[in-house]
C-alpha cells in the first residue's frame, strides 16, 4: 500500500505536467473581427511595428508580452497582453 | 405603513443612491485628471532616463559590463513605458465611455444643453486628447528604446572582437617599457599596502583586533561545523577495497564543492566584517575583494583537482589511471591553477592601479606561455604504468579532446608570441576555468545518472537510511533515486550553464534577461511555452500534494483520533480532505502556468467523448465511490454480503472497494456494484445480529426442564443481548424429537460463530448432566409378512379342525 501511494505521488506531477503542456497558457491578446470587411491593425510589440490583416469573423492571437495596437479607426491603445478584443465598426470593443 | 409612506421611502432611497453615484462619479473624474498628469510625468521621466542611458552607452569609455547594464536598464524602461501606456489607455477608455453616456452634441436648431453638461463634455474631450497623446508618445518611445537596444548589442559585439584581437607588438622597446613600468607599479603597490598597514596599526588597531577576532570566530565556526557534521560523511579514508562507483562520484562531487564553498563563505564573512569596521578605505576594498575572490577560485580548482585525481587514494579515484599519473596530473593542474590565479590577481591589481597596458600585457605574456607549457606536460602524461602501451590521453574517448587540445596549445603559444596576448589570455582562461566548471558538471551528471540507475541507491548509506529509519520500500528508494538524479541534472544545468556563459564573456545582466525570458516563455505558433511556468506549476502541485498529505495525517492523528466518530466517518473525512487538497493543488498549479481555465473546456470536451466510449465504467465507479463516501451504506470494517461474496470491508477507494472474505481472500468489488445491486450489511445501523440454534430433544424429556436449561445457558452468556430478550421457541413436534429453537440477539454480530459454537457445547453438557437425550432420527417400523398372512387362516382353520 505504501508503494502505491508513493507511485501515485510520482504520477500526479507528471500527468499535471502533460496537461499543462497541452493547454497552452493564454498570455496573449486575442482580436476578433466582428465586421463584414477585412480590417488591418498595426501592432507595435517590443518596439517593432507589424501590420496584420484580420478577415471577417476571424480571431487572431497577437503579442504575448504587451503591445500597442492601432485600429482601423485610428485609435491607439496599449495592452498588457491578457485581453480579448472585438473589432466592431473598425473600433476596439473590450468586453468587460 | 401606508402605501404613500412606502412610496416616499422608496423614492428617498433612490435619491440617496443617485446622489452617492454622482459624487462617486465626480471623484473618479478628478482622479482621472490627476492620474493623467502623473502618467505624463512618469513618461517624461522614462524618456529622460532613456536619453541618459543613450548618451552614456555611446560614450568613449563604455565597457562591456556598462553596456550590459545599460541594456538591462533599457529593458526595464521598456516595460515601464508599456505600463504607463496601459494606464493611459484605461483613462482613455473611461473618458470614451463617459462621453458616450453624455450623448451626442445637440444640433444647432435643438435645445442647447445645460452649462454643466457642456463643461463636462469639454473636460472629457481634453482628457481624451491628453491620454491619446500619452499612448502615442509611449509607442514612439518604445520603438526608440528598441533601436537603442539593437545598437548596444552590435556595439558590444564590436567591443568584444576588438578586445580579444588587440595586438601589442612584442619588441625590445616593449620590454624596456615593461621593465620600467613594472618597477613603478610594484613600488606603487607596496606603498599602498604600507600605507594601509600603517594607518590601520596606528589609528584603527582596536577595530582591526575586533575584526580579526570576529573573522577568526566565524571561520572557526564554519570549519568546526564542516569538520563535525560534513567531513565525516564525505571523507575518503584509506581503504583496502575499491569503492563503489556511486560512492566515488559523490565523494568527488562533495570534495570539489564543500570545502571551496566553506572557504568562500569564510572569505565573504571576513570581507564583510573588515568593510563594516571601515578597515578597507578606498582602493583597499576593491583589492581585498579581488584577493579573496581569487583565493576562493584557486581553492575551488585545488579541491576539484584533488577530488578528480585522488592522489594517494587510488581506491577512491574516478578514472582508472596509475598512482604516478594521478600525482603528476594533480601537481601539474594545481600549478596551472596557481599561475592562472596569480595572473588574474595581478591583472586586476593593475587595473585598480590604472597601470599602463604594457604592464598588463607583459605579465599575461609570461603567464599564458607558462600555462601552455604546463598544458603540454599534462597532455604528455602517461596514464597507465605498463610500458608496452602508449596509453596517453590519445586513447579511447579522450582522443576527441586530445588533438583539439594540442591545437589550443599551439594557438595559445603562437598567438601570444605574435602579440595577441588578450586572445591567448582568453583561450587559457577558457581552458582553466571553463574546463574546471565543465569537469564539475560532468562529474555531477555522471552522479545523477548513477543515482538514477536501478538499485544503485539501495547500496549507499543514504539508501540504507531511507530503507532503515524512514521505512522506504526498495521500490520507493529506487523512485527516490530517480527523482534525486533528475533533480541533480536540473541543478547542474541551472547553476552550471549560467556560470559557463558568464565565463564566456557574457555579462550578468544578459544571463538575467535570458533567465527571465526562460521563465516568461516563448511561443511556437499560437502556443505559449514556458519551462519556468511548467516547473513552477509542478513544484506547486508537489507542494500542494505534500501539504495535503500532512494536513490529512494531522487531522487524522490529532483531531479525528480524539473524537468518538466511528472509523468509517473518520475514513470519509480523511479521504474527503485528500480529494479536496488534490483538487486545490491542481487548480493552483494550473493558475501558476497562467492557463486560461476556460481552455480546459477543450480537454473536458475531449474527455466527455472518451467517457462516452471507454471511460464510462471508470467514471461510473468513481462517482459511485464518492456516493459511497457521502451516503455511507457501507463503511470500513462492516460485514457485508454482495452477491456471492461475504466478508469485511477493508478499504473503500476511488474505483473499487476491497472486501476480505472469512477465508482471507480479498475481493475487489467495483463501487458501481455496491451502489446498483442490493448489499446486505450486517452492521449498518448497529452491530446487533440474530442467532438461531435448533435443538431437538427426546419425547421422553420434560419440555419445561428443557426450556429452563436453555434459558439458563443463553442468559449466562455475556455476548447475548438481554434486550430484545432471548426467546426459546417450541417449534415443532418432530419425527424423532421435540424441536426447540433458541432465538437470541447478539450484541456484536462478529461473535456469531463463537456464540453458536459455545452455546452448543453448553447445551450438550447441560443435557448430559440432566439426563435429557438428544435422539437419533427414529422410525417405528411395522413389519407385515406375506407368508405369515397366507399361513394365518390355515392355522386357524387347522385349529378349527382339531
Short mmCIF file of C-alpha atoms in Angstrom, two decimals, chain A residues 27, chain B residues 533 536-537 540 587-595:
data_model
loop_
_atom_site.label_atom_id
_atom_site.label_comp_id
_atom_site.label_asym_id
_atom_site.label_seq_id
_atom_site.Cartn_x
_atom_site.Cartn_y
_atom_site.Cartn_z
CA UNK A 27 -0.77 35.07 -22.41
CA UNK B 533 5.96 28.21 -15.55
CA UNK B 536 6.69 26.27 -11.04
CA UNK B 537 3.40 24.52 -11.64
CA UNK B 540 3.24 24.00 -6.72
CA UNK B 587 -6.07 24.32 -9.69
CA UNK B 588 -3.19 26.16 -8.03
CA UNK B 589 -0.74 24.53 -10.42
CA UNK B 590 -2.86 25.50 -13.40
CA UNK B 591 -3.07 29.05 -12.10
CA UNK B 592 0.74 29.18 -11.91
CA UNK B 593 1.04 28.32 -15.57
CA UNK B 594 -1.33 31.15 -16.39
CA UNK B 595 -3.59 28.63 -18.03
#
